[in-house]
Every structure is written in C-alpha cells, then in structure tokens.
Amino acid sequence: MQTVPNHQVDNLQIEDDRTGLSVECLKRAFLDNLFYVQGKFPKIATKNDYYMALAYTVRDRLLQRWINTAVIYTDRASRTVSYLSAEFLMGPHLGNNLVNLGIYDQVKQAVSELGLDLEDLLEQEEEPGLGNGGLGRLAACYLDSMATLEIPSLGYGIRYEFGIFDQDIRDGWQVEITDKWLHCGNPWEIARPEWAIYVRLGGHTEAYTDERGRYRVRWIPFQVIKGVPHDTPLLGYKTNTANTLRLWTAEAPESFDFAAFNSGDYLGAVQEKMVSENLSKVLYPNDDSSQGKRLRLAQQIFFVSCSLQDMIRIVFGQNVPLEKFHEKFVVQLNDTHPAIAVAELMRLLIDEHDMGWDQAWSITQKSLAYTNHTLLPEALERWPISLFGELLPRHLEIIYEINYHFLEEVKAKFPADSDRLRRMSLIDESGEKYVRMAHLACVGSHSINGVAALHTKLLQQDVLRDFYQMYPEKFNNKTNGVTPRRFIVLSNPRLTNLISSKIGDNWVKNLKDLKHLEAFVDDPEFCSQWRSIKSAIKQDLVAYIQKQNGITVNPDSIFDIQAKRFHEYKRQHLNALHIITLYNRIKANPDIDITPRTFIFGGKAAPGYYMAKLIIKLINSIGDVVNNDPDVRDRLKVVFLKNYSVKFAQRVYPAADLSEQISMAGKEASGTGNMKFALNGALTIGTLDGANVEIREEVGEENFFIFGLTAPEVYALKARGYRPLDYYHSNRELKAVIDRIASGHFSHGDTKLFKPLLDSLLYRDEYLLFADYQAYIDCQDYVSQVYRDRDRWTRMSILNVARMGKFSSDRSIHDYCQDIWNIQSVPIELGECIQAKE
Ligand code: Z2T
C-alpha cells in the first residue's frame, strides 16, 4: 500500500472537541456525536444512541493516542510482540477506556449534567465474547498490560460474528442462544479493507525447478479466502500508548465471484461467498477439549496466515530485510491453536520469499514461542493426516521435512532409542495417523512455558517430558496474572477508593504496593470500612438476584461463589455434595446451629458436554428444593446466575466472601478467577492445584483454606487402584448425600434423571470427588466457624488483598519481556507527529 504525502494532512490541527478532556468539552463532543454520527437529537434518542454517542466520544480521544503510537512505532521500526490467539475475551470496552484515559469521573459528571446515568449507558454495551474462558481472558489481560507497560504489541485473532453463546436456563437446563454482539454495530473497531490478505486452502502441490536450477514447490489451491482486518485500539492505563487488536474476517475474494458471475452461475458464486464467510462465523464453544473438525483447522490457518503475511508486509514497509524478521517480531502462540504458524512461516519464507531451508528454520525458531495451557489429554490438538493433507497439502510436506530433521536430532542425542522416536515424532502413527500440534509447537519454538509453577513442573515431568529432556533450556514458567484496572479499579470502585485513601494510587500500576495495606490491618476504623464496603456490594448483588432469579438472599450469609466454565475436573458437583450435606444436617436436626450461606454458581457448559449440563441441572434442582423448604429457614440459598460473562464477572468478584477453587489437583493449569476473587477480598477454599499453590504461598497458609489430595497423592491413589464405592460405603454423610439424590428428592421423584452422574461417581469417579469429600466438608466446617469471628475474617481478607501483588498481569508481562521476548518499552509522547511539523 502506498502512502500519499499530503502537506495539508501534515498541518492538520486536531480539533479540541475530539481530544479535550474537560467536562464542558466532553458534553459538547457527546452531543456532536449524537447528532453527526447517530443522526439523533435528545428528544428521540434511545439509550443505545446515547451509548454510541459516548463510545464515539471516547474513541475520538483514543484515536489521537493510537495514531501517535503508530507513527512512532513505524518511524522507529520498534521491536514488536505479536500475540497470536484464537480467542480474545475482551469484555466491554467503554468503562475500561474511561479508566485508562483517567476520565471516568469527568464523563460521569458530563452525562449526568445531560440528565443521563453513566452506569446505565455502560450497561448498554454488548461485550465481544470472543473466547471461552481463562485462555481468552488471559490474552485480553495481557494486551492491557502490554499497553500499560508501553510494549509495542499486536493482538492477532479472528473476528467471530458469533462469540460464545448466550446461556439461558429453562427448567434448570442450559439452553444456548446465538450471541449477536454485532447487531447494533461496533463503535470500537475500524475495518481496513485496503489491507486485506489472501489465504489458500486445499488443492495440490507440484514440484518444479526454478531458473537457478533449484528444487521448488508450487501450491495450486482449491480455494482462496480473503481476510479483512478489523482494528481496535487498546489504550494503556494513564499512558499514551494505544496498541492494536487486529481481528480477521473471512470473505470471498471478488475475482472468484466475478468468474462465476460471468459464466452465469450467480447462485454458485453466492454459495462460494457463503462458504468463505463461514470461516469466521462462529467461535468453537469448547473449553479444554478438541474435536478435530475441519472448519476449526481452516480457522486456524486462516488467522495465522493472515497475521504472518501482515507481519511480513510490516517488515518490508519498514525497510527491514526479511532475514531480520525475528528481530522485528516475536510471536507468542497462545496454546496450539496457532501452532500451524511453524509450518506457515516456513512456507512463506521458502516458497514465497525464496529463502533456503536452514535460514528459514533458524528465523522460525527464533521468532516463535509457545505457551501451554492444559495437561488434559483430551485438549491436546491432533489432526488426522487425511484431513490435514486435504486442507493443507503443502504444510503437510513441510511438517514431514521438519520431522525428518527433528528425528535425526533426537537420534543424535539419544541413539538407539526407537521408542523415544515414536513418542516424540510430529506424527502419531500408533493407529490412524495424526499431526501432533503440541510437538510441532515445541520443535518450532525457542521457548515453551507453562502458566503456573506446578503446571510447568508437571509439563516437564509428564506431558512434555521427552521434550524437556531434549531441550531443557527452552522450558520456563510464567505464572498467569490479571489486570487490576478492569478487575479492581473498574469493577470495585468502593474498594479502590478505600485503598487509595490509605496508600495513594501507585498500586494500580505497581500492584506489589498493596503490601502497604498491611500497616492498617490493626486499625479498627479501617477494618470497619473494609467490612461495610463488602457488605454494601453484597447488598447490590442481593438486589440483582432478587430481580433476576426471584430469590431472597440474606446479605449477612457467607457468599460462597464458584464462577467458571462447567467441567467435571473443576468439580462443581463436589460443591453440590457439600450443599446437600448441610441440607441433610438441617433435615435431621432442624434447630441445628449453622452459619448461613448463599451458594452462588455461574458458568457455561460446552453444548456437547452432557455431564457438565447435567451438573448444571443438578445445581438448579437442589436450589429449587433447598430455597423453598421451610425447615431450611433461609439459612441456605442456592443461586445459579445465568449467562456468566466478563461483564457479569465484574459484578460477581467484588461480592464474594468465599472463592471456590476446588479442581482435582494436577488438572487446573493455573486458574485466573482465583486471582480476581482474592484481589477483591474473598478468601479461597482450594486444592493445591495451579496457581492456588502460589496464592497460598503469598497470602500465608493461615489466610487460605486448603484441603484435599496433592497432585502426587492423586497419581499414587490412581496407581494403587481407586475404588469410589469404598468411600461411599464407609462414609455415613457421603452415603446419605448420594442416596438423597438417587431417591429423586431433587427431581420430583424421578430416580433416573441424575443416574448417569451418580453412576459415574460410584463406579469411576475420574476426578476423585469421593476421595476428597471428607477433607472438603471438614474444611468447609472450619470456614463456617472462622466466618463467625468477623474481625478475624476481615483481617484475613485485608491480608489477602495486601499480599496479592504478584498476580498482576503487569508482572507476568514483565517476565515475558525479560525471559522470552527480549523487548523494551517505547514511551509515546503526544502531539509532535500529527500536529504541524514542517
Ligand atoms: C482454557 O480457557 C484454558 C486452557 C485450555 O487449554 C483451553 C482453554 Cl479455552 C487448551 C485455561 C486453563 O484451563 C486455566 O487453568 C488457565 O488459567 C487458563 O487457560 C489461562 O492460562
């Protein structure tokens, strides 16, 4: 693309109405946007019109910073991080941009002077739910931290037309509804059709000899897809850095339609267009499991190829020779979803840019780095060779060649070890042949990291053990983190103000500064403020639950919350066993002294995951009985909050007293919800899994409720031969709980409804609920006892927040920069580049 030098543009004065931050200016700009962008005036404007007018007002202020940033990055050809991810779970943009611009209060005042309520307008935004859960949200937190730390970066992904489905609950069951996040338009993105990129699929390859007599391969595709970038500016907190999230939409290339159109096959051309557009239609709603679908592989090559070609164009645009690609870019692969990048970068360098194999391989390895997010075997991506070769014939050839060189290397390091070769090969040949994407990612990257200390250790000992023995120097840990901007400042303004009134506001950028709160832990005035804030937030949630679920909740009860995707390994049903245990105790002795609790659940199940959906049904069914049983006398309430999302999460974390992090040890790679709860003053009940281990280490064991088997104990028990029935027969309370469900007590007498779930527990119990049951119940009894000592609980809550500084995503990004990316910050100054310079 050529840029046109334009004297007038160089001298453009950006109008104050598009940059000014005063209340007066914001009001003027807001009305201006309502008029000129929405085409409305106050008398007829809808709430959504007002939201849009405000969004454009804020966007204008972002654009000034965005363009300044782009100009400086381009002029200096700054080293840049490319974060490749199939998911970005951004959450609503408006509130976050107000926080990061530092104009939340001004805007609140401006809209209120116009007779509007800011909270009301924020509520209007349909969040882009372009992710499943932890992995997608982590990508979003990392983009926020990279902008805040002034690290040049690009997030690359797919602009799904339908993000994660909306969840409704009907008769206690999950029902999926398509998510139409774009139906009112998206004010935060700018489409860049002039920067479209083309991606080939299918067809076959042909060998030929080029004019210099070298062996070359030509790929004749069956289909070409056009990728159109849509860019969203992402502003750092109180910096001028605005980086870019670049998401690709799939379209049919014009030339293809025309050919068909001319030959009279109009419907055929439209069909072709629809097939192409299907590519970016919908996010696959599976968290932690891979199904090997063709369209999913097509999505992966689509966004990876668009992104790598885009980077190469940027390299050329900045006059960097292609041999220095790895100096301009470092490419982080968010799990194996973008791991095809290894073969695609090789193909681009060799086939499209005439580079030799060895040089291309060295550049590829130096550019790429791989993050693993799971140990679950069912989540490890493998593609049947036949499917892979049909869609990506050239990539398959390249992978075979990489594999050949790689296995030679393995042979040299471990001679006469054919079993090792079989285990490590990029191709699984044990039955039907598969391409193993994690192996490809390991071989093609210079860095391999896990997302919590325990997870990295288990990767090295277990899932990637052979690769650890082969390349120990590539492995490193990067414990996850979350952004305090969205998950404290934006979502919990009351706590934010209290903290800042005591220790100033440096902690927002330097989360370790929260430790200064420890000085106030014995100050009764501070403790009582801490308590009344939690109580006020709980009141808000009580009102919401009353409205949403029609359930009356006691605000003084323990708010015991488990909010995360539904999965058997996360053990929401263990939580359910605890509820029934308490219920049984009340039924046996209605006058028993029990600390009142409200059990709150939120989360979606993958649409095809029957057992997870049955667990949702079980929880709702328990709620129906427990919430309405007069014997319970409001001491227990069970609430399922439907359609858990980022927007909703922001309301939930601040209201929690107790955070449930109860996965079977060794299964949760890290967890990040655990961090968000603890940062909002909730105490954690958890197993020694993922980042729980490190959270406990930081906050102190006396401030954390630990229970259950450790990862090594889990392995040992399974190796010995685990028999869940033994626990059932020997544990009176456990038996009563299971029998209560089996009796049909929660299913109107239907004894079949929950049988599949009970059978899976009694005869398999893959995630060891029965083995951990008693430890969990004992620990919960202890929680109830501690909660009665309100001063002690408050003290523990304050110490949790004060000691959580490590879990800022700023710390994670800082570590990635140091250990993997080798990149420095590039501060952005405003003004010089757009305004008059001669
Ligand atoms: C996901 O959210 C996670 C792992 C995946 O493995 C896939 C998805 Cl969609 C392929 C989660 C982990 O389960 C969680 O423990 C971790 O905290 C999170 O990724 C971010 O690393």
Tab-separated table of C-alpha atoms and ligand atoms in Angstrom, residues 87 132-136 138 286-289 335 337 372-374 379 451 480 569-570 667-672, ligand 1:
chain	number	residue	atom	x	y	z
A	87	GLU	CA	-9.625	-16.187	21.481
A	132	ASN	CA	-14.391	-19.469	26.100
A	133	GLY	CA	-12.860	-18.655	29.438
A	134	GLY	CA	-9.453	-18.392	31.056
A	135	LEU	CA	-7.305	-18.607	27.949
A	136	GLY	CA	-9.174	-15.885	26.062
A	138	LEU	CA	-5.715	-14.040	29.789
A	286	ASN	CA	-15.248	-25.973	23.766
A	287	ASP	CA	-13.099	-25.110	26.706
A	288	ASP	CA	-10.294	-27.625	27.203
A	289	SER	CA	-11.282	-30.139	24.531
A	335	ASP	CA	-1.654	-22.672	23.152
A	337	HIS	CA	-4.454	-23.140	18.272
A	372	ASN	CA	0.835	-24.448	27.010
A	373	HIS	CA	-2.442	-24.030	28.956
A	374	THR	CA	-3.536	-27.537	29.838
A	379	ALA	CA	-7.379	-30.934	24.930
A	451	VAL	CA	1.140	-20.886	33.217
A	480	ASN	CA	-0.553	-16.041	34.954
A	569	TYR	CA	-12.396	-31.689	36.655
A	570	LYS	CA	-13.398	-28.348	38.212
A	667	LYS	CA	-5.792	-30.665	36.376
A	668	GLU	CA	-6.222	-26.867	36.533
A	669	ALA	CA	-3.223	-25.409	34.727
A	670	SER	CA	-3.410	-22.131	36.614
A	671	GLY	CA	-6.832	-20.599	37.111
A	672	THR	CA	-7.210	-16.832	36.977
B	1	Z2T	C1	-8.728	-22.501	28.543
B	1	Z2T	O1	-9.506	-21.496	28.966
B	1	Z2T	C2	-7.684	-22.985	29.333
B	1	Z2T	C3	-6.892	-23.984	28.844
B	1	Z2T	C4	-7.118	-24.510	27.574
B	1	Z2T	O2	-6.298	-25.486	27.121
B	1	Z2T	C5	-8.153	-24.049	26.791
B	1	Z2T	C6	-8.940	-23.055	27.283
B	1	Z2T	CL1	-10.203	-22.442	26.311
B	1	Z2T	C7	-6.232	-25.760	25.782
B	1	Z2T	C8	-7.431	-22.345	30.671
B	1	Z2T	C9	-6.990	-23.281	31.791
B	1	Z2T	O3	-7.942	-24.292	31.967
B	1	Z2T	C10	-6.814	-22.464	33.074
B	1	Z2T	O4	-6.331	-23.276	34.117
B	1	Z2T	C11	-5.837	-21.323	32.842
B	1	Z2T	O5	-5.810	-20.460	33.948
B	1	Z2T	C12	-6.242	-20.512	31.624
B	1	Z2T	O6	-6.408	-21.353	30.497
B	1	Z2T	C13	-5.216	-19.440	31.282
B	1	Z2T	O7	-3.932	-19.958	31.242
